[in-house]
């Protein structure tokens, strides 16, 4: 805080009248002050101690002690206070009361008061007060100049940043425009290709590329073998087929034996007939099986062995010898002899008569 300040406080009952108030430091603390005031006729004096400042606050004030102290410091330093004003009430040759109020939306609230008592012995040094006011003005002007220079620098930097921002935005717009144009061109190219492909598909002239089929290696020509009379090799599967043909014949003979035992009287002609037919059918079946399965063996042989040169026609293979089946040589069973009846003699005698 400055050692001396001169404040102008308007009077509450007359807007044009005012009170001059000098505040000078009288101690180490910020609010250790000596106040001398005058309305232009008599001096008024009061001393304030920092520790007794809360006593100047009204009882129903909503401000804390710290807030009240901070408000008084700003008031005596002549700092601008929002919604805070001070007025003076003069009682001639008695006292001057400085009232600090807060006005919010037309409502005025009193925060505190400072009372200066009349003192005839206190001298009023107007020359010193004017000098203090001049010094305060100079200091204020210097502070204002410094603040203004800083503000100018900040404004210049702000303009520079704005220019840079505009350049960046412009470059961004240009890049976005170029990117959109490239995207548009690419999209148009794709559309043109799609339309061309659709036209080709619609015209039906599109032919899918044929895959090259692997060529089968041509068989090397083999030298023709000399024509000699050799018997062709017969497939070995014929014997197995013959055996298979005889097997069902044996099964049939066994079944016939069982049937013969059950009916001994009629077994003889059935056995002979079955044996003869089985022998014939077995040979015929064997031949037919060989005839039917010969093409299969031929196909298998051709698939397994490489192609051979054409050979002279082979002689037809002789049929296998007939086999004597066990049930064919079996002797027919003798028919049972009829039992003599008890009354045979009587019947003969009756017939003779």
Short mmCIF file of C-alpha atoms in Angstrom, two decimals:
data_model
loop_
_atom_site.label_atom_id
_atom_site.label_comp_id
_atom_site.label_asym_id
_atom_site.label_seq_id
_atom_site.Cartn_x
_atom_site.Cartn_y
_atom_site.Cartn_z
CA UNK A 1 0.00 0.00 0.00
CA UNK A 2 1.19 3.51 -0.81
CA UNK A 3 2.23 5.59 2.21
CA UNK A 4 -0.32 8.32 1.46
CA UNK A 5 -3.56 8.44 -0.49
CA UNK A 6 -6.20 11.14 -1.00
CA UNK A 7 -9.76 9.92 -1.54
CA UNK A 8 -12.85 11.77 -2.65
CA UNK A 9 -16.04 10.58 -0.97
CA UNK A 10 -19.43 12.06 -1.99
CA UNK A 11 -21.87 13.18 0.69
CA UNK A 12 -25.08 11.23 1.11
CA UNK A 13 -27.39 14.26 1.41
CA UNK A 14 -25.85 16.30 -1.43
CA UNK A 15 -24.48 14.73 -4.61
CA UNK A 16 -22.43 17.81 -5.50
CA UNK A 17 -20.78 18.08 -2.06
CA UNK A 18 -17.93 15.75 -1.11
CA UNK A 19 -15.38 15.04 1.58
CA UNK A 20 -11.61 14.74 1.09
CA UNK A 21 -10.00 11.94 3.01
CA UNK A 22 -6.26 11.37 3.41
CA UNK A 23 -5.15 7.84 4.33
CA UNK A 24 -1.56 7.43 5.45
CA UNK A 25 0.22 4.40 6.85
CA UNK A 26 0.91 4.41 10.58
CA UNK A 27 2.19 0.87 11.16
CA UNK A 28 3.55 -2.29 9.56
CA UNK A 29 0.26 -3.89 8.68
CA UNK A 30 -1.76 -2.83 5.64
CA UNK A 31 -4.68 -1.48 7.66
CA UNK A 32 -2.68 0.39 10.28
CA UNK A 33 -3.85 3.81 9.00
CA UNK A 34 -4.37 7.39 10.07
CA UNK A 35 -7.36 9.06 8.43
CA UNK A 36 -7.73 12.85 8.19
CA UNK A 37 -10.87 14.22 6.59
CA UNK A 38 -12.44 17.60 5.95
CA UNK A 39 -15.52 19.03 4.34
CA UNK A 40 -13.60 22.23 3.63
CA UNK A 41 -14.01 23.92 7.01
CA UNK A 42 -12.79 21.74 9.92
CA UNK A 43 -10.46 18.76 10.32
CA UNK A 44 -11.62 15.31 11.43
CA UNK A 45 -9.26 12.54 12.55
CA UNK A 46 -9.31 8.79 13.37
CA UNK A 47 -6.71 6.02 13.72
CA UNK A 48 -7.40 2.46 12.58
CA UNK A 49 -5.63 -0.65 13.84
CA UNK A 50 -5.49 -3.76 11.71
CA UNK A 51 -6.53 -5.97 14.62
CA UNK A 52 -9.62 -3.86 15.34
CA UNK A 53 -10.94 -3.75 11.79
CA UNK A 54 -13.67 -6.41 12.44
CA UNK A 55 -15.24 -4.01 14.96
CA UNK A 56 -16.01 -1.60 12.11
CA UNK A 57 -18.28 -4.18 10.46
CA UNK A 58 -22.02 -4.11 11.14
CA UNK A 59 -23.48 -6.88 13.27
CA UNK A 60 -25.77 -8.37 10.62
CA UNK A 61 -23.15 -8.32 7.85
CA UNK A 62 -22.83 -11.54 5.82
CA UNK A 63 -19.11 -10.91 5.18
CA UNK A 64 -16.43 -12.74 7.08
CA UNK A 65 -13.55 -10.91 8.78
CA UNK A 66 -11.14 -11.82 6.00
CA UNK A 67 -13.52 -10.60 3.29
CA UNK A 68 -14.09 -7.35 5.20
CA UNK A 69 -10.36 -6.71 5.55
CA UNK A 70 -9.78 -7.39 1.85
CA UNK A 71 -12.60 -5.01 0.91
CA UNK A 72 -11.14 -2.16 3.03
CA UNK A 73 -7.67 -2.63 1.52
CA UNK A 74 -9.09 -2.33 -1.99
CA UNK A 75 -11.12 0.74 -0.98
CA UNK A 76 -8.16 2.68 0.43
CA UNK A 77 -5.96 1.66 -2.52
CA UNK A 78 -8.64 3.13 -4.81
CA UNK A 79 -9.14 -0.10 -6.69
CA UNK A 80 -12.39 -0.48 -8.58
CA UNK A 81 -14.97 -2.37 -6.56
CA UNK A 82 -17.98 -3.98 -8.20
CA UNK A 83 -21.29 -3.08 -6.59
CA UNK A 84 -19.46 -1.39 -3.67
CA UNK A 85 -19.73 2.34 -2.96
CA UNK A 86 -18.96 4.72 -0.05
CA UNK A 87 -20.79 7.86 1.13
CA UNK A 88 -20.02 10.45 3.83
CA UNK A 89 -22.38 11.93 6.39
CA UNK A 90 -21.14 15.23 7.90
CA UNK A 91 -22.11 16.61 11.25
CA UNK A 92 -20.56 20.06 11.46
CA UNK A 93 -17.81 20.34 14.05
CA UNK A 94 -18.80 16.95 15.40
CA UNK A 95 -17.95 14.02 13.16
CA UNK A 96 -17.81 12.59 9.66
CA UNK A 97 -19.16 9.07 9.16
CA UNK A 98 -17.97 7.05 6.14
CA UNK A 99 -20.52 4.33 5.29
CA UNK A 100 -19.61 1.45 2.97
CA UNK A 101 -22.56 -0.14 1.16
CA UNK A 102 -23.22 -2.90 -1.34
CA UNK A 103 -25.92 -2.37 -3.94
CA UNK A 104 -27.35 -5.36 -5.77
CA UNK A 105 -30.32 -5.02 -8.19
CA UNK A 106 -31.49 -1.78 -6.53
CA UNK A 107 -31.18 -3.18 -3.03
CA UNK A 108 -28.66 -1.40 -0.79
CA UNK A 109 -27.01 -3.29 2.06
CA UNK A 110 -24.81 -1.60 4.63
CA UNK A 111 -21.57 -3.44 5.35
CA UNK A 112 -19.68 -1.20 7.81
CA UNK A 113 -18.90 2.36 8.98
CA UNK A 114 -15.83 4.44 9.90
CA UNK A 115 -16.31 7.53 12.08
CA UNK A 116 -13.86 10.49 12.15
CA UNK A 117 -14.05 12.81 15.18
CA UNK A 118 -13.54 16.60 15.06
CA UNK A 119 -10.04 17.75 16.14
CA UNK A 120 -9.15 21.45 15.98
CA UNK A 121 -5.46 20.82 16.70
CA UNK A 122 -4.99 18.71 13.55
CA UNK A 123 -3.50 20.72 10.72
CA UNK A 124 -4.64 20.21 7.16
CA UNK A 125 -1.68 20.17 4.76
CA UNK A 126 -3.35 20.77 1.44
CA UNK A 127 -0.02 21.18 -0.38
CA UNK A 128 1.06 17.70 0.69
CA UNK A 129 -2.30 16.29 -0.23
CA UNK A 130 -1.98 17.70 -3.75
CA UNK A 131 1.52 16.26 -4.12
CA UNK A 132 0.29 12.84 -3.00
CA UNK A 133 -2.54 13.04 -5.51
CA UNK A 134 -0.09 13.98 -8.28
CA UNK A 135 2.20 11.08 -7.38
CA UNK A 136 -0.73 8.71 -7.41
CA UNK A 137 -1.77 9.98 -10.82
CA UNK A 138 1.76 9.49 -12.18
CA UNK A 139 1.96 5.98 -10.75
CA UNK A 140 -1.42 5.17 -12.18
CA UNK A 141 -0.40 6.51 -15.57
CA UNK A 142 2.77 4.43 -15.54
CA UNK A 143 0.86 1.31 -14.60
CA UNK A 144 -1.68 2.10 -17.28
CA UNK A 145 1.07 2.54 -19.88
CA UNK A 146 2.66 -0.78 -18.95
CA UNK A 147 -0.64 -2.55 -19.07
CA UNK A 148 -1.45 -0.90 -22.38
CA UNK A 149 1.88 -1.97 -23.90
CA UNK A 150 1.29 -5.53 -22.75
CA UNK A 151 -2.19 -5.39 -24.16
CA UNK A 152 -0.78 -4.15 -27.48
CA UNK A 153 1.72 -7.01 -27.58
CA UNK A 154 -1.00 -9.48 -26.77
CA UNK A 155 -3.24 -8.03 -29.48
CA UNK A 156 -0.40 -8.32 -32.02
CA UNK A 157 0.19 -11.94 -31.05
CA UNK A 158 -3.56 -12.55 -31.27
CA UNK A 159 -3.67 -11.09 -34.79
CA UNK A 160 -0.69 -13.23 -35.77
CA UNK A 161 -2.33 -16.34 -34.38
CA UNK A 162 -5.53 -15.46 -36.20
CA UNK A 163 -3.63 -15.12 -39.47
CA UNK A 164 -1.95 -18.47 -38.91
CA UNK A 165 -5.29 -20.02 -38.07
CA UNK A 166 -6.83 -18.63 -41.24
CA UNK A 167 -3.93 -20.01 -43.30
CA UNK A 168 -4.31 -23.40 -41.67
CA UNK A 169 -8.05 -23.42 -42.29
CA UNK A 170 -7.51 -22.37 -45.88
CA UNK A 171 -4.93 -25.11 -46.42
CA UNK A 172 -7.30 -27.58 -44.78
CA UNK A 173 -10.13 -26.56 -47.10
CA UNK A 174 -7.86 -26.88 -50.13
CA UNK A 175 -6.68 -30.33 -49.05
CA UNK A 176 -10.24 -31.48 -48.43
CA UNK A 177 -11.33 -30.13 -51.81
CA UNK A 178 -8.46 -31.89 -53.59
CA UNK A 179 -9.19 -35.11 -51.72
CA UNK A 180 -12.87 -34.95 -52.62
CA UNK A 181 -12.02 -34.31 -56.28
CA UNK A 182 -9.70 -37.32 -56.34
CA UNK A 183 -12.37 -39.43 -54.71
CA UNK A 184 -14.93 -38.20 -57.22
CA UNK A 185 -12.65 -39.04 -60.16
CA UNK A 186 -11.93 -42.49 -58.75
CA UNK A 187 -15.62 -43.12 -58.18
CA UNK A 188 -16.47 -42.06 -61.72
CA UNK A 189 -13.81 -44.38 -63.12
CA UNK A 190 -15.22 -47.27 -61.12
CA UNK A 191 -18.73 -46.48 -62.34
CA UNK A 192 -17.55 -46.42 -65.95
CA UNK A 193 -15.85 -49.80 -65.53
CA UNK A 194 -18.95 -51.26 -63.92
CA UNK A 195 -21.14 -50.02 -66.78
CA UNK A 196 -18.77 -51.47 -69.35
CA UNK A 197 -18.83 -54.82 -67.57
CA UNK A 198 -22.63 -54.71 -67.45
CA UNK A 199 -22.78 -53.99 -71.19
CA UNK A 200 -20.44 -56.90 -71.90
CA UNK A 201 -22.54 -59.22 -69.75
CA UNK A 202 -25.77 -57.98 -71.36
CA UNK A 203 -24.43 -58.51 -74.89
CA UNK A 204 -23.46 -62.10 -74.03
CA UNK A 205 -20.05 -61.79 -75.70
CA UNK A 206 -18.27 -62.47 -72.47
CA UNK A 207 -16.47 -65.80 -72.56
CA UNK A 208 -14.76 -67.14 -69.54
CA UNK A 209 -11.20 -68.29 -70.13
CA UNK A 210 -11.14 -72.03 -70.57
CA UNK A 211 -8.83 -73.94 -68.40
CA UNK A 212 -6.38 -76.02 -70.32
CA UNK A 213 -7.05 -79.68 -69.71
CA UNK A 214 -3.97 -81.78 -69.14
CA UNK A 215 -3.25 -83.85 -72.20
CA UNK A 216 -3.00 -87.54 -71.64
CA UNK A 217 0.32 -88.95 -72.72
CA UNK A 218 -0.09 -90.93 -75.91
CA UNK A 219 0.95 -94.53 -75.56
CA UNK A 220 4.25 -95.29 -77.13
CA UNK A 221 3.92 -97.59 -80.12
CA UNK A 222 5.14 -101.03 -79.24
CA UNK A 223 6.75 -103.27 -81.78
CA UNK A 224 4.48 -105.96 -83.09
CA UNK A 225 5.28 -109.34 -81.67
CA UNK A 226 5.83 -112.17 -84.16
CA UNK A 227 2.71 -114.13 -84.87
CA UNK A 228 3.08 -117.42 -83.13
CA UNK A 229 0.51 -119.93 -82.17
CA UNK A 230 0.38 -119.53 -78.46
CA UNK A 231 -2.51 -120.14 -76.23
CA UNK A 232 -3.85 -117.09 -74.49
CA UNK A 233 -3.51 -116.86 -70.80
CA UNK A 234 -6.76 -117.72 -69.10
CA UNK A 235 -7.86 -115.82 -66.03
CA UNK A 236 -7.32 -117.72 -62.84
CA UNK A 237 -10.67 -116.70 -61.48
CA UNK A 238 -12.54 -119.42 -63.43
CA UNK A 239 -11.56 -122.14 -60.98
CA UNK A 240 -12.88 -120.13 -58.12
CA UNK A 241 -16.11 -119.59 -59.99
CA UNK A 242 -16.43 -123.35 -60.62
CA UNK A 243 -15.88 -124.06 -56.98
CA UNK A 244 -18.53 -121.53 -56.11
CA UNK A 245 -20.88 -123.22 -58.57
CA UNK A 246 -20.34 -126.66 -57.00
CA UNK A 247 -20.85 -125.35 -53.50
CA UNK A 248 -24.54 -124.53 -53.96
CA UNK A 249 -24.95 -127.94 -55.66
CA UNK A 250 -23.60 -129.67 -52.56
CA UNK A 251 -25.92 -127.67 -50.37
CA UNK A 252 -28.84 -128.72 -52.52
CA UNK A 253 -27.80 -132.40 -52.20
CA UNK A 254 -27.64 -132.14 -48.43
CA UNK A 255 -31.10 -130.64 -48.33
CA UNK A 256 -32.37 -133.45 -50.54
CA UNK A 257 -30.84 -136.06 -48.23
CA UNK A 258 -32.72 -134.61 -45.32
CA UNK A 259 -35.91 -134.64 -47.33
CA UNK A 260 -35.27 -138.27 -48.33
CA UNK A 261 -34.94 -139.41 -44.75
CA UNK A 262 -38.25 -137.84 -43.88
CA UNK A 263 -40.05 -139.55 -46.78
CA UNK A 264 -38.18 -142.80 -47.59
CA UNK A 265 -40.68 -144.07 -50.10
CA UNK A 266 -40.39 -141.16 -52.54
CA UNK A 267 -36.72 -140.40 -51.97
CA UNK A 268 -35.37 -142.59 -54.73
CA UNK A 269 -36.82 -140.89 -57.82
CA UNK A 270 -36.28 -137.44 -56.31
CA UNK A 271 -32.60 -138.14 -55.59
CA UNK A 272 -31.97 -139.48 -59.07
CA UNK A 273 -33.74 -136.59 -60.73
CA UNK A 274 -32.04 -134.00 -58.57
CA UNK A 275 -28.65 -135.53 -59.07
CA UNK A 276 -29.03 -135.54 -62.83
CA UNK A 277 -30.36 -132.02 -63.04
CA UNK A 278 -27.72 -130.71 -60.64
CA UNK A 279 -24.94 -132.21 -62.69
CA UNK A 280 -26.21 -130.61 -65.83
CA UNK A 281 -27.05 -127.29 -64.30
CA UNK A 282 -23.74 -127.13 -62.47
CA UNK A 283 -21.82 -127.48 -65.70
CA UNK A 284 -24.13 -125.03 -67.48
CA UNK A 285 -23.96 -122.55 -64.62
CA UNK A 286 -20.20 -122.78 -64.52
CA UNK A 287 -20.03 -122.08 -68.24
CA UNK A 288 -22.48 -119.18 -68.01
CA UNK A 289 -20.57 -117.70 -65.08
CA UNK A 290 -17.39 -117.92 -67.04
CA UNK A 291 -19.07 -116.30 -70.04
CA UNK A 292 -20.56 -113.50 -67.98
CA UNK A 293 -17.44 -112.76 -65.99
CA UNK A 294 -14.98 -113.05 -68.80
CA UNK A 295 -15.58 -109.44 -70.00
CA UNK A 296 -14.94 -108.16 -66.50
CA UNK A 297 -11.64 -110.02 -66.30
CA UNK A 298 -10.77 -108.70 -69.70
CA UNK A 299 -11.50 -105.13 -68.63
CA UNK A 300 -9.46 -105.57 -65.47
CA UNK A 301 -6.60 -106.97 -67.44
CA UNK A 302 -6.73 -104.09 -69.86
CA UNK A 303 -6.77 -101.54 -67.04
CA UNK A 304 -3.88 -103.21 -65.23
CA UNK A 305 -1.63 -104.14 -68.15
CA UNK A 306 -0.44 -101.74 -70.85
CA UNK A 307 -1.96 -102.10 -74.32
CA UNK A 308 -0.51 -104.94 -76.35
CA UNK A 309 -0.20 -105.52 -80.01
CA UNK A 310 -2.97 -107.34 -81.79
CA UNK A 311 -2.53 -111.12 -81.59
CA UNK A 312 -4.12 -113.87 -83.64
CA UNK A 313 -7.48 -115.21 -82.44
CA UNK A 314 -7.17 -117.73 -79.66
CA UNK A 315 -8.79 -121.14 -79.65
CA UNK A 316 -11.82 -121.56 -77.51
CA UNK A 317 -10.93 -123.12 -74.20
CA UNK A 318 -12.19 -126.65 -73.68
CA UNK A 319 -14.88 -126.98 -70.99
CA UNK A 320 -13.69 -128.45 -67.73
CA UNK A 321 -14.28 -132.15 -67.15
CA UNK A 322 -17.47 -133.13 -65.44
CA UNK A 323 -17.28 -133.90 -61.81
CA UNK A 324 -18.98 -136.84 -60.28
CA UNK A 325 -21.12 -135.54 -57.51
CA UNK A 326 -21.29 -137.65 -54.38
CA UNK A 327 -25.05 -137.85 -54.33
CA UNK A 328 -25.21 -139.05 -58.00
CA UNK A 329 -23.47 -142.39 -57.33
CA UNK A 330 -25.47 -143.08 -54.23
CA UNK A 331 -27.50 -146.32 -54.48
CA UNK A 332 -31.23 -146.04 -54.22
CA UNK A 333 -32.68 -147.18 -51.00
CA UNK A 334 -34.70 -150.42 -51.01
CA UNK A 335 -38.36 -150.04 -50.44
CA UNK A 336 -39.59 -151.65 -47.22
CA UNK A 337 -41.25 -155.01 -47.59
CA UNK A 338 -45.00 -155.10 -46.94
CA UNK A 339 -45.99 -156.76 -43.69
CA UNK A 340 -48.03 -159.93 -44.01
CA UNK A 341 -51.54 -159.50 -42.78
CA UNK A 342 -52.90 -161.81 -40.15
CA UNK A 343 -55.86 -162.80 -42.18
CA UNK A 344 -53.95 -163.46 -45.39
CA UNK A 345 -54.76 -167.16 -45.68
CA UNK A 346 -58.43 -166.51 -45.38
CA UNK A 347 -58.40 -163.92 -48.12
CA UNK A 348 -56.49 -166.21 -50.48
CA UNK A 349 -58.93 -168.96 -49.88
CA UNK A 350 -61.77 -166.58 -50.45
CA UNK A 351 -60.25 -165.41 -53.72
CA UNK A 352 -59.81 -168.96 -54.94
CA UNK A 353 -63.42 -169.69 -54.25
#
